[in-house]
Tab-separated table of C-alpha atoms in Angstrom:
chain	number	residue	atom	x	y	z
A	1	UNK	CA	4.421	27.301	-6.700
A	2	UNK	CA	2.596	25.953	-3.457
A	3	UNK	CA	4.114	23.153	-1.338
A	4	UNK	CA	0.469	21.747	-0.517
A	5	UNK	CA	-3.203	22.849	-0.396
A	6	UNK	CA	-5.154	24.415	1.515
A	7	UNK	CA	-7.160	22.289	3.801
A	8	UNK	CA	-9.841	25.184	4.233
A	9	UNK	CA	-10.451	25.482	0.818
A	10	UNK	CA	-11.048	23.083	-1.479
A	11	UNK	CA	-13.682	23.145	-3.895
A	12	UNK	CA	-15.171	21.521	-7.308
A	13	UNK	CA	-15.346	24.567	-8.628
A	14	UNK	CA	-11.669	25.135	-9.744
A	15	UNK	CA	-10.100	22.868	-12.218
A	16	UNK	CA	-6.546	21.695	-13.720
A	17	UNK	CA	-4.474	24.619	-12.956
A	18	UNK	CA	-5.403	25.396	-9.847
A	19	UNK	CA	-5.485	21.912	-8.940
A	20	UNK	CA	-1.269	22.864	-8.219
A	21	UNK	CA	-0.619	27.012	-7.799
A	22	UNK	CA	-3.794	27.707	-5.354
A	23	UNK	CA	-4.569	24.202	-4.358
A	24	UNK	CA	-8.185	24.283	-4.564
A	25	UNK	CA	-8.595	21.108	-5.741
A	26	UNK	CA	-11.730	19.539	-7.506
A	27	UNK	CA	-12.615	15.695	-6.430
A	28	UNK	CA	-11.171	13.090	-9.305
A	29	UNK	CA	-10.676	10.037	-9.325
A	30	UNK	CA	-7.834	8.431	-11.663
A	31	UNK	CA	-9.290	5.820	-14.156
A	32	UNK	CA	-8.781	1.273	-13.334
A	33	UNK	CA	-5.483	1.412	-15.440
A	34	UNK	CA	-4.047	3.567	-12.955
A	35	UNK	CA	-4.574	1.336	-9.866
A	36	UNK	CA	-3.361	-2.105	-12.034
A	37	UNK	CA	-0.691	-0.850	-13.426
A	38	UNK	CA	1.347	-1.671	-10.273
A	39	UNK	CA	5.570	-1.558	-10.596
A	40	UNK	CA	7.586	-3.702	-8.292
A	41	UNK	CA	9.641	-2.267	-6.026
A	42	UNK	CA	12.696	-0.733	-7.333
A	43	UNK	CA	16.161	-1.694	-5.921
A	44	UNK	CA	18.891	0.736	-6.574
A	45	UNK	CA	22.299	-0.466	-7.681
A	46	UNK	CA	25.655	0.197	-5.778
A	47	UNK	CA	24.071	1.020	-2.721
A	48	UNK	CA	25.757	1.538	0.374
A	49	UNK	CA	26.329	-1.406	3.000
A	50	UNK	CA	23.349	-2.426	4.989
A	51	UNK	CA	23.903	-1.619	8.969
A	52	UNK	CA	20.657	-3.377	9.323
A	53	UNK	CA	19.322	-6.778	9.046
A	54	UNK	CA	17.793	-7.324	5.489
A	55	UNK	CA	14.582	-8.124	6.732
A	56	UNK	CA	14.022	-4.827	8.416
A	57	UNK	CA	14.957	-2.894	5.853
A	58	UNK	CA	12.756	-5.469	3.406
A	59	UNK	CA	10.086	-4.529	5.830
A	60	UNK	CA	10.478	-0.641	6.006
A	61	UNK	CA	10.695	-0.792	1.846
A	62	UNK	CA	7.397	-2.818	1.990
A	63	UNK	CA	5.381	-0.251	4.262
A	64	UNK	CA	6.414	2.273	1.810
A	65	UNK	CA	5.065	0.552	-0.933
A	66	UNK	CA	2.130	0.000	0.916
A	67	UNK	CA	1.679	4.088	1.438
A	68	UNK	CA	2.052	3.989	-2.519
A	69	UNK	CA	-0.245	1.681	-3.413
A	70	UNK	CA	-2.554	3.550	-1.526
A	71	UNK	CA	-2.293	6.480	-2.932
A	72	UNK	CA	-2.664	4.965	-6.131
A	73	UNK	CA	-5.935	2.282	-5.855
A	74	UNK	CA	-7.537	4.572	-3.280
A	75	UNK	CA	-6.521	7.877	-4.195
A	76	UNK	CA	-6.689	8.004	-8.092
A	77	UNK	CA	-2.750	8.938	-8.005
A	78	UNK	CA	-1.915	7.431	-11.548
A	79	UNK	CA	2.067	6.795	-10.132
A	80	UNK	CA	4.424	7.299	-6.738
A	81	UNK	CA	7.726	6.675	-6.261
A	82	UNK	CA	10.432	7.846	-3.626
A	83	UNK	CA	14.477	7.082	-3.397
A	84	UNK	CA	15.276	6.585	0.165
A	85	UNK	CA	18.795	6.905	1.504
A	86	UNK	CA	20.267	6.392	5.296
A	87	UNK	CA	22.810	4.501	7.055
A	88	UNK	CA	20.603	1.952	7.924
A	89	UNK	CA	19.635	0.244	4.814
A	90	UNK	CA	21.524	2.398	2.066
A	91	UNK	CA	19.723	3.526	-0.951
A	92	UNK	CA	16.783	1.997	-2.230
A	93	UNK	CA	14.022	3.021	-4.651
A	94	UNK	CA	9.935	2.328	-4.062
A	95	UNK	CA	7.181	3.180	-6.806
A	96	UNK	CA	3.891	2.379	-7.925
A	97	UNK	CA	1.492	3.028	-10.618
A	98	UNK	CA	2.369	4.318	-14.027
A	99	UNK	CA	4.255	7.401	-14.916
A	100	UNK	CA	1.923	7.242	-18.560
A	101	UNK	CA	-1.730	6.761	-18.250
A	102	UNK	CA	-1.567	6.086	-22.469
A	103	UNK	CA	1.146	3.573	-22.578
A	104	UNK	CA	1.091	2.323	-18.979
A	105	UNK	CA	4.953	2.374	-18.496
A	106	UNK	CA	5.495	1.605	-15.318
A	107	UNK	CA	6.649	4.715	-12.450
A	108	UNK	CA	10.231	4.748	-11.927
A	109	UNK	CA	12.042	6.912	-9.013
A	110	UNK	CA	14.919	7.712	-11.500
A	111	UNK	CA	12.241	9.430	-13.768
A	112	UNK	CA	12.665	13.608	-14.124
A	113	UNK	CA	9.623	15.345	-12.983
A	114	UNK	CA	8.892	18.871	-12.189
A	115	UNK	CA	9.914	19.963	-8.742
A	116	UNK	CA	7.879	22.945	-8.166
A	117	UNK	CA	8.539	24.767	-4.364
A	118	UNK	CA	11.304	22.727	-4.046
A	119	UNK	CA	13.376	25.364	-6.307
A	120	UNK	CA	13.206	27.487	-3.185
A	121	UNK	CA	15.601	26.099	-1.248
A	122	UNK	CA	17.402	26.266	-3.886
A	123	UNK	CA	17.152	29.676	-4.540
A	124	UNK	CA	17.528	30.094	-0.232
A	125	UNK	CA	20.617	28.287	-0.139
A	126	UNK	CA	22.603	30.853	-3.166
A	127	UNK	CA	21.223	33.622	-0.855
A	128	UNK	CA	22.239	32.384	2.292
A	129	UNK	CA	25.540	31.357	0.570
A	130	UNK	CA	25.629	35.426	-0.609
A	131	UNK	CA	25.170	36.418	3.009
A	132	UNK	CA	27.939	33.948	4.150
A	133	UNK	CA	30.013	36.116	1.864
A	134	UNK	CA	29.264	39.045	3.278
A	135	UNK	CA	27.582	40.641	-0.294
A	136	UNK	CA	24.033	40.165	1.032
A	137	UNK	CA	22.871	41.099	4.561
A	138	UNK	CA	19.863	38.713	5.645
A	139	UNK	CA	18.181	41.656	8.261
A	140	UNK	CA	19.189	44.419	5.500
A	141	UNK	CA	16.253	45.625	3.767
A	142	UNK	CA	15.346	44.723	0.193
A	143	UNK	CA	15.490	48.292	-0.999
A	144	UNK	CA	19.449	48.326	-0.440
A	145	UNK	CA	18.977	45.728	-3.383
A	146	UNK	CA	16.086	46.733	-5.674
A	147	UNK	CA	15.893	50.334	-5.076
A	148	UNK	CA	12.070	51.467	-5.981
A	149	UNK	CA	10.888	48.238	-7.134
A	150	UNK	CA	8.704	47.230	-4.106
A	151	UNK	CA	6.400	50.502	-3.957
A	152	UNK	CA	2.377	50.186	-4.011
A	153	UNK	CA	-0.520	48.862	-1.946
A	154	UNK	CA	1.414	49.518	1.231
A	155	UNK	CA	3.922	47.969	0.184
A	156	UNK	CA	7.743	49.417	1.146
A	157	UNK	CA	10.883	47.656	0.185
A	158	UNK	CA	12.424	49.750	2.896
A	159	UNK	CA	10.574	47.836	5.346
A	160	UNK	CA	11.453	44.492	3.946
A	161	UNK	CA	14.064	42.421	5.055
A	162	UNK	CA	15.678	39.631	3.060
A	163	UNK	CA	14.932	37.494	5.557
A	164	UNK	CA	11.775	38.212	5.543
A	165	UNK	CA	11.479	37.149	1.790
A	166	UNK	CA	12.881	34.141	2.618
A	167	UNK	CA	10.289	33.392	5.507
A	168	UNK	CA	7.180	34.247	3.752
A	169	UNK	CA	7.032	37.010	6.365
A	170	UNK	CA	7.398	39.943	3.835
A	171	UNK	CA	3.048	40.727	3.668
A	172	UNK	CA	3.892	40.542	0.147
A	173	UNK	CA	0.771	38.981	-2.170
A	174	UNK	CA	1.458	35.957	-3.878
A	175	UNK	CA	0.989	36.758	-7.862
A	176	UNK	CA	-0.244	32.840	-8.722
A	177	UNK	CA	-3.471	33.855	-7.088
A	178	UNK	CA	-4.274	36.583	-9.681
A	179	UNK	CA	-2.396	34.729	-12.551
A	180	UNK	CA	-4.789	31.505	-12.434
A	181	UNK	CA	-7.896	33.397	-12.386
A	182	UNK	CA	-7.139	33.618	-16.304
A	183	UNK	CA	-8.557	31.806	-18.678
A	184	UNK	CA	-5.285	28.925	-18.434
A	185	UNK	CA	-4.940	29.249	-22.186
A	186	UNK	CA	-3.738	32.958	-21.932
A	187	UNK	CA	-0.772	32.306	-19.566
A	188	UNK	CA	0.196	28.460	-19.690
A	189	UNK	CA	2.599	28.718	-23.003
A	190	UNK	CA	3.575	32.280	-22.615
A	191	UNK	CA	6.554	33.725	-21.276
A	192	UNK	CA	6.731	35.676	-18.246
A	193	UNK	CA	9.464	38.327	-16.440
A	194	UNK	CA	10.208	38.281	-13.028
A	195	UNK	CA	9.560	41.999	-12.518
A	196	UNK	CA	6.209	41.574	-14.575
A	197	UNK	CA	5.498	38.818	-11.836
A	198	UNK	CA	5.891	41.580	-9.310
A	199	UNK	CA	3.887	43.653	-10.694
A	200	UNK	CA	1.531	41.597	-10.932
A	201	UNK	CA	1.913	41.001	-6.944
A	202	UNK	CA	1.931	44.406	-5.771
A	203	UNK	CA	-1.753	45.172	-7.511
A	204	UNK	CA	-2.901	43.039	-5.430
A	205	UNK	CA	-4.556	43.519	-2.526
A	206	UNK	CA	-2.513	43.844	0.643
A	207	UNK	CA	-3.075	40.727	2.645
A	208	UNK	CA	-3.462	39.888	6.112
A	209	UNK	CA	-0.125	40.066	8.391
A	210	UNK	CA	1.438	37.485	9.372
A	211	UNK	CA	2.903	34.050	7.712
A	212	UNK	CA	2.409	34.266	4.334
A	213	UNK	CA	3.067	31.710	1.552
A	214	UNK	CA	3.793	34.208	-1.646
A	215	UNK	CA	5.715	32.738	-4.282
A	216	UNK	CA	6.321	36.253	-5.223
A	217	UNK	CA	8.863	36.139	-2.187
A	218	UNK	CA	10.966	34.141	-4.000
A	219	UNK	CA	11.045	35.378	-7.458
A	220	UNK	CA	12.217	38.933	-5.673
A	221	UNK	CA	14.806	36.486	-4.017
A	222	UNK	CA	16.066	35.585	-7.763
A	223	UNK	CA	16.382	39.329	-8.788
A	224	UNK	CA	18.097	39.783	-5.848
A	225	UNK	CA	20.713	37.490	-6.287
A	226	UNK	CA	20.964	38.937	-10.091
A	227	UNK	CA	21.446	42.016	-9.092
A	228	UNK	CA	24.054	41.240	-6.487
A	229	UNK	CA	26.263	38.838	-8.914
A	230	UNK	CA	25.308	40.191	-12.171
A	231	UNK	CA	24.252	36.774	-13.651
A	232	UNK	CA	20.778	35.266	-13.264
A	233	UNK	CA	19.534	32.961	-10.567
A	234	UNK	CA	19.905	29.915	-13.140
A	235	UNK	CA	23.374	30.853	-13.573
A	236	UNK	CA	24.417	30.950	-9.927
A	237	UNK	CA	22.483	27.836	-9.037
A	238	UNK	CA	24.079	25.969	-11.933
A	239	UNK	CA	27.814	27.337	-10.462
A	240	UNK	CA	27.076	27.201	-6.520
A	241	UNK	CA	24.961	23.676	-6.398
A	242	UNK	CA	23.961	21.621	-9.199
A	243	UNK	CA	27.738	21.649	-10.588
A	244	UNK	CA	29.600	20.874	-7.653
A	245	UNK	CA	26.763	17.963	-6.284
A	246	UNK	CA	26.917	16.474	-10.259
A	247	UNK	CA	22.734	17.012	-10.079
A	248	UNK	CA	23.101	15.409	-13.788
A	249	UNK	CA	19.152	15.237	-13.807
A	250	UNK	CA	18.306	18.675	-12.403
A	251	UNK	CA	17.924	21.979	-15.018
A	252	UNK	CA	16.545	25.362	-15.738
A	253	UNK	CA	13.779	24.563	-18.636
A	254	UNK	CA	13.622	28.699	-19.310
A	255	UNK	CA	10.798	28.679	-22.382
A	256	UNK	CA	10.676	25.094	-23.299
A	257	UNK	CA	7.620	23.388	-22.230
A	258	UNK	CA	9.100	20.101	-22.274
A	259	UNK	CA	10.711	18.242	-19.938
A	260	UNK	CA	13.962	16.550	-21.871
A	261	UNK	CA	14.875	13.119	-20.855
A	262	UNK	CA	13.123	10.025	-19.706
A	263	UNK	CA	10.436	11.394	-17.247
A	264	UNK	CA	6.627	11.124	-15.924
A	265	UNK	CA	3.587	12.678	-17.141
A	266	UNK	CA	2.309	15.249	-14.858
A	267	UNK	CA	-1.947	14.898	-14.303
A	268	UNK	CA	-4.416	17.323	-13.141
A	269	UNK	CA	-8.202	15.931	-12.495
A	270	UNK	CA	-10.702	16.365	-15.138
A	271	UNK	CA	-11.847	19.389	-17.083
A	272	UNK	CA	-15.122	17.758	-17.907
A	273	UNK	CA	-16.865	16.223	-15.047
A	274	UNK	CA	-18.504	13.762	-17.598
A	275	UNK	CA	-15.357	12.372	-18.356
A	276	UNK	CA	-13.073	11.158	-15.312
A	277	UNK	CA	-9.805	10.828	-16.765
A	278	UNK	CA	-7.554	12.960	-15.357
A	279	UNK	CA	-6.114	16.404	-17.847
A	280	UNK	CA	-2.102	16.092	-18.768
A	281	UNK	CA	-0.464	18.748	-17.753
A	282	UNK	CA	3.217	18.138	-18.352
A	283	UNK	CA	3.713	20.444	-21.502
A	284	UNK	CA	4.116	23.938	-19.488
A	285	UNK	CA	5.880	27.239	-19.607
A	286	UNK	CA	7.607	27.212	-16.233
A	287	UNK	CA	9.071	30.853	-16.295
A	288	UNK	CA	5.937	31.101	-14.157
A	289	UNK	CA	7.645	30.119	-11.498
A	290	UNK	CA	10.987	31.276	-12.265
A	291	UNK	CA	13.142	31.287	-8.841
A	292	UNK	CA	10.344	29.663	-7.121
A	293	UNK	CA	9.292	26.711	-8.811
A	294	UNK	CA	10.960	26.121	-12.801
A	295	UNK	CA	13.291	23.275	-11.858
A	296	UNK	CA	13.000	20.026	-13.056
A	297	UNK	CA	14.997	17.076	-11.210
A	298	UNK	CA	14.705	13.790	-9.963
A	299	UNK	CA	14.125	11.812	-6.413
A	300	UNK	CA	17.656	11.178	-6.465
A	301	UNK	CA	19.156	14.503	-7.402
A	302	UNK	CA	16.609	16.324	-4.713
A	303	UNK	CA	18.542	13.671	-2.307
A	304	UNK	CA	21.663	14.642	-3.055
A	305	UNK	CA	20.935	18.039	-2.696
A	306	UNK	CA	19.436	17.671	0.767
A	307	UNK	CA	22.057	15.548	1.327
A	308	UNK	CA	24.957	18.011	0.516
A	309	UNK	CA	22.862	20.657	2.394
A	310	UNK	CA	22.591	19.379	5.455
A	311	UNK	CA	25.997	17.572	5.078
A	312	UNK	CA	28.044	21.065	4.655
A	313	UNK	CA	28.820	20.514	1.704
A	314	UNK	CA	27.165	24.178	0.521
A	315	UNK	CA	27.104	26.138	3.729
A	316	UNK	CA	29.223	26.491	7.315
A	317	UNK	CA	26.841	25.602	9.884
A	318	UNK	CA	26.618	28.810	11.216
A	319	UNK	CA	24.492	29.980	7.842
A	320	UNK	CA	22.919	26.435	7.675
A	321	UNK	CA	21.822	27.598	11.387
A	322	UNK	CA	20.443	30.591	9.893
A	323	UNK	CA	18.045	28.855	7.259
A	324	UNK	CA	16.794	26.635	10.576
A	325	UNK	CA	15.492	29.408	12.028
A	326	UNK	CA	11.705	29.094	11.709
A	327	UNK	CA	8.650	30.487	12.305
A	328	UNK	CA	5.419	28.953	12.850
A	329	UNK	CA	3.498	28.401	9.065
A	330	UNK	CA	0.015	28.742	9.078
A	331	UNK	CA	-1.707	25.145	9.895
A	332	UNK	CA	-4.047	25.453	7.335
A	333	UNK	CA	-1.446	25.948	4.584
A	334	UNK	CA	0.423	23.548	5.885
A	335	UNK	CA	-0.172	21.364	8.431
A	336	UNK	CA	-0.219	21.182	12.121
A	337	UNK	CA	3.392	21.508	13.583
A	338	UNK	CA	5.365	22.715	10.256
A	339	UNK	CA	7.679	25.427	10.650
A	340	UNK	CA	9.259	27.803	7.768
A	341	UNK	CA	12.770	28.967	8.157
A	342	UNK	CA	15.117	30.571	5.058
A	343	UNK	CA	13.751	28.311	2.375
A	344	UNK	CA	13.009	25.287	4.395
A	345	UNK	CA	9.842	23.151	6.241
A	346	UNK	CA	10.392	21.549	9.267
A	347	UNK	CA	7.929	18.889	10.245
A	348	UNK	CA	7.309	17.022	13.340
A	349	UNK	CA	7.725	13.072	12.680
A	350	UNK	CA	5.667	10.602	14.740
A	351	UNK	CA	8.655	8.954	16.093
A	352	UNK	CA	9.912	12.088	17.867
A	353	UNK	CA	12.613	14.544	16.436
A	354	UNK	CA	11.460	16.584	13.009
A	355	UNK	CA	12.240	16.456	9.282
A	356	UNK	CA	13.935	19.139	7.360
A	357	UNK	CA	12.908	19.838	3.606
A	358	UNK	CA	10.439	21.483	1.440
A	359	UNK	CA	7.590	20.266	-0.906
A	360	UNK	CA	6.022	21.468	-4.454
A	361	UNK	CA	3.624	21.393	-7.286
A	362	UNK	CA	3.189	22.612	-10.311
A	363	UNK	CA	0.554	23.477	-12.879
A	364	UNK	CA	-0.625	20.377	-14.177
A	365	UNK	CA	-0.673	18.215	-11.331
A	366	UNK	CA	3.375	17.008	-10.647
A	367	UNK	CA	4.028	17.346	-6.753
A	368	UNK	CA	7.882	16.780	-5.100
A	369	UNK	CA	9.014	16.931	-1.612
A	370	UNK	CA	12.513	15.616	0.023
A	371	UNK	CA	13.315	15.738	3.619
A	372	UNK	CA	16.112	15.143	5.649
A	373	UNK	CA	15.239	13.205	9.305
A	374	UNK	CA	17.285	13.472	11.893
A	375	UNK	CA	18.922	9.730	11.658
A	376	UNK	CA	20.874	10.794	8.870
A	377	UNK	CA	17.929	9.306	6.324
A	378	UNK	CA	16.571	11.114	3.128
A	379	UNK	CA	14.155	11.022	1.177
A	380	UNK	CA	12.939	12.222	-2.148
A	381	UNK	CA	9.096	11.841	-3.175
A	382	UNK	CA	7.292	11.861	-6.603
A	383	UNK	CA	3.603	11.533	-7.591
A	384	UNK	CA	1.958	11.919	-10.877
A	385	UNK	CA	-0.890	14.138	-9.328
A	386	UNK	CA	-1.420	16.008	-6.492
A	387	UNK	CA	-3.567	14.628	-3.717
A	388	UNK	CA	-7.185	16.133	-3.993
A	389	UNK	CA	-8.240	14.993	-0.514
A	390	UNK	CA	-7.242	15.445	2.938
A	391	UNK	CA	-7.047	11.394	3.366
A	392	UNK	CA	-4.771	11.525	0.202
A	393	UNK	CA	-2.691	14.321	1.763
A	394	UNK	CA	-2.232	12.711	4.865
A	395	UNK	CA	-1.486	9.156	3.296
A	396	UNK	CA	1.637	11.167	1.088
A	397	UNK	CA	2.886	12.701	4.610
A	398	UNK	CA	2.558	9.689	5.912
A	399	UNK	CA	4.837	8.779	3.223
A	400	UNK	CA	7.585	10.430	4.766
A	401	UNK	CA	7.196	9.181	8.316
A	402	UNK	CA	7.321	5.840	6.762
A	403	UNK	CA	10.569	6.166	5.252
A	404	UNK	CA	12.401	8.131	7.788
A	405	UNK	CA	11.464	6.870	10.665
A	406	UNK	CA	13.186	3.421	10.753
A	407	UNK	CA	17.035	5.003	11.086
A	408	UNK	CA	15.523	7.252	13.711
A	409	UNK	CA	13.986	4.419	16.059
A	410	UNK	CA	17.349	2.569	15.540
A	411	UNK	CA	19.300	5.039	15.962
A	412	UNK	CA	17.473	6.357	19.532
């Protein structure tokens, strides 16, 4: 489950489910309904006292509307929205566009949607909460955990540290890039096993060293945990954060293909270049991403988790230190400036200081992100489809700046 796309490689040639898990994405266009189906800005209830004048916060919530509708008559996104929370202006909802192209309901930010790479942090923080209890050591190597199972290809658990995993340092293969040169039918409604995922990975052929973005990372991140607590990776993020931060909107969907609840559709561009409407992709089997990218939540429950992160709420600082520890990612996976530490992205914002997060899609075309600036602001993001262009990628970063940087000016 990819964060973004690659801007080296994208091409016509690959369709709806590569659109999300390899990111090479095929030009599309979403059809007129799409651009006029335009909601008004949302305004979230009970909201925390303004510190700001209520025009300037009226004026940051129109620029983000204005990066939405953007992305949606420009860009063919058929809906955005974002929740946006800070001390300056409290909490406030934007979106745009539909979250149906059938019925044109309008795109709400409280809508569920899969979350896709953002699971990883997830999954980070239970590890890094592990290590903070001293039943997991971050530098130790994998083998001490899963004896055997890394073995092949040059591959050697023994020279693997959990850290490492976390990182996307481990030279391990990412097993989406074999899995989605199926036929989609095969693999899109089955079930898959995390160790069959692995598998999958280590036939693969060793990859370049260096920073590498392999879900695969992750879902050995989930059987470690397992095999460290006994339960399952759902179980222990259930206990350790969605429980204790009331995430009321944020499960594990395990087999079910559907996502329960009021929620958008999820859009991929268009399997037959004679017809333009863009493919629905909502109805999936997400045990393909497992530890890395199953979850489905909401703009405001991927707040509060961010939130309660970087708050303390889940780790001391000293191990919320430890996931801030980064590495350069590779620019062309990314983008220019990101950094990777244990589960997280850090960006460079345009008004100095960096963001703090970490972004996903999905088969089918949902893409997340939420991001924590350094004026005590978050925010959560949501489209409908994942940008197929770099001016569409750069428009939903752009996104981010927009919301985020307002407490940060004020608060320099």
């Amino acid at each position: 489950m990819r964060h973004g796309q690659s801007r080296a490689n994208r091409s016509p040639a690959r369709t709806v489910v590569l659109t999300a898990v390899t990111a090479l994405l095929a030009a599309a266009s979403a059809p007129a309904s799409a651009a006029t189906h335009a909601a008004p800005i949302e305004h979230a209830a009970h909201a925390p006292p303004r510190t700001a004048s209520p025009d300037g916060c009226d004026t940051a919530r129109g620029a983000l509307a204005g990066r939405f509708g953007t992305l949606v008559a420009r860009d063919g996104i058929p809906g955005a929205a974002a929740e946006v929370t800070g001390p300056r202006c409290g909490r406030w909802t934007v979106a745009r566009g539909v979250a149906d192209l059938d019925t044109g309901r309008p795109m709400r930010a409280r809508d569920r949607l899969r979350i896709g790479s953002v699971t990883k942090t997830f999954t980070a923080t239970v590890v890094v909460q592990l290590a903070a209890e001293g039943r997991i050591g971050l530098d130790a190597p994998v083998e001490r955990y899963l004896p055997g199972l890394i073995r092949g290809n040059g591959h050697d658990g023994r020279r693997i540290t959990v850290r490492q995993l976390l990182q996307h340092t481990s030279g391990l293969p990412d097993y989406v890039e074999a899995i989605v040169e199926r036929p989609v039918d095969e693999w899109r409604f089955r079930h898959f096993e995390p160790r069959e995922l692995v598998a999958t990975a280590l036939a693969m052929p060793r990859p370049a060293p260096g920073w590498r973005y392999s879900t695969t990372n992750y879902v050995l991140a989930g059987l470690l945990v397992e095999q460290v607590t006994g339960h399952g990776i759902e179980a222990e993020v259930d206990r350790r954060i969605i429980e204790p931060l009331g995430l009321r909107d944020t499960y594990w969907p395990g087999d079910r293909t559907r996502i329960r609840g009021p929620h958008s559709r999820s859009y991929a561009p268009a399997e037959d270049p004679a017809d333009p409407a863009p493919t629905d992709g909502t109805e999936w089997n997400m045990t393909f991403g497992g530890a890395g990218g199953a979850l489905v939540s909401t703009p405001g429950d991927v707040n509060r988790f961010f939130r309660g992160l970087f708050g303390g709420r889940l780790l001391p600082a000293r191990w919320l230190a430890e996931m801030k520890r980064t590495v350069p990612a590779d620019p062309q996976r990314l983008w220019p400036g990101a950094r990777y530490g244990l589960g997280l992205i850090s960006s460079p914002l345009s008004c100095g200081g960096r963001w703090w997060g970490h972004g996903g899609t999905v088969p089918g075309g949902h893409r997340a992100l939420g991001a924590v600036g350094p004026g005590g602001s978050g925010v959560a993001l949501a489209l409908t489809k994942v940008p197929d262009t770099d001016r569409a990628e750069e428009e939903y970063l752009a996104a981010v700046d927009t919301a985020l940087c307002p407490s940060y000016k004020e608060m320099k």
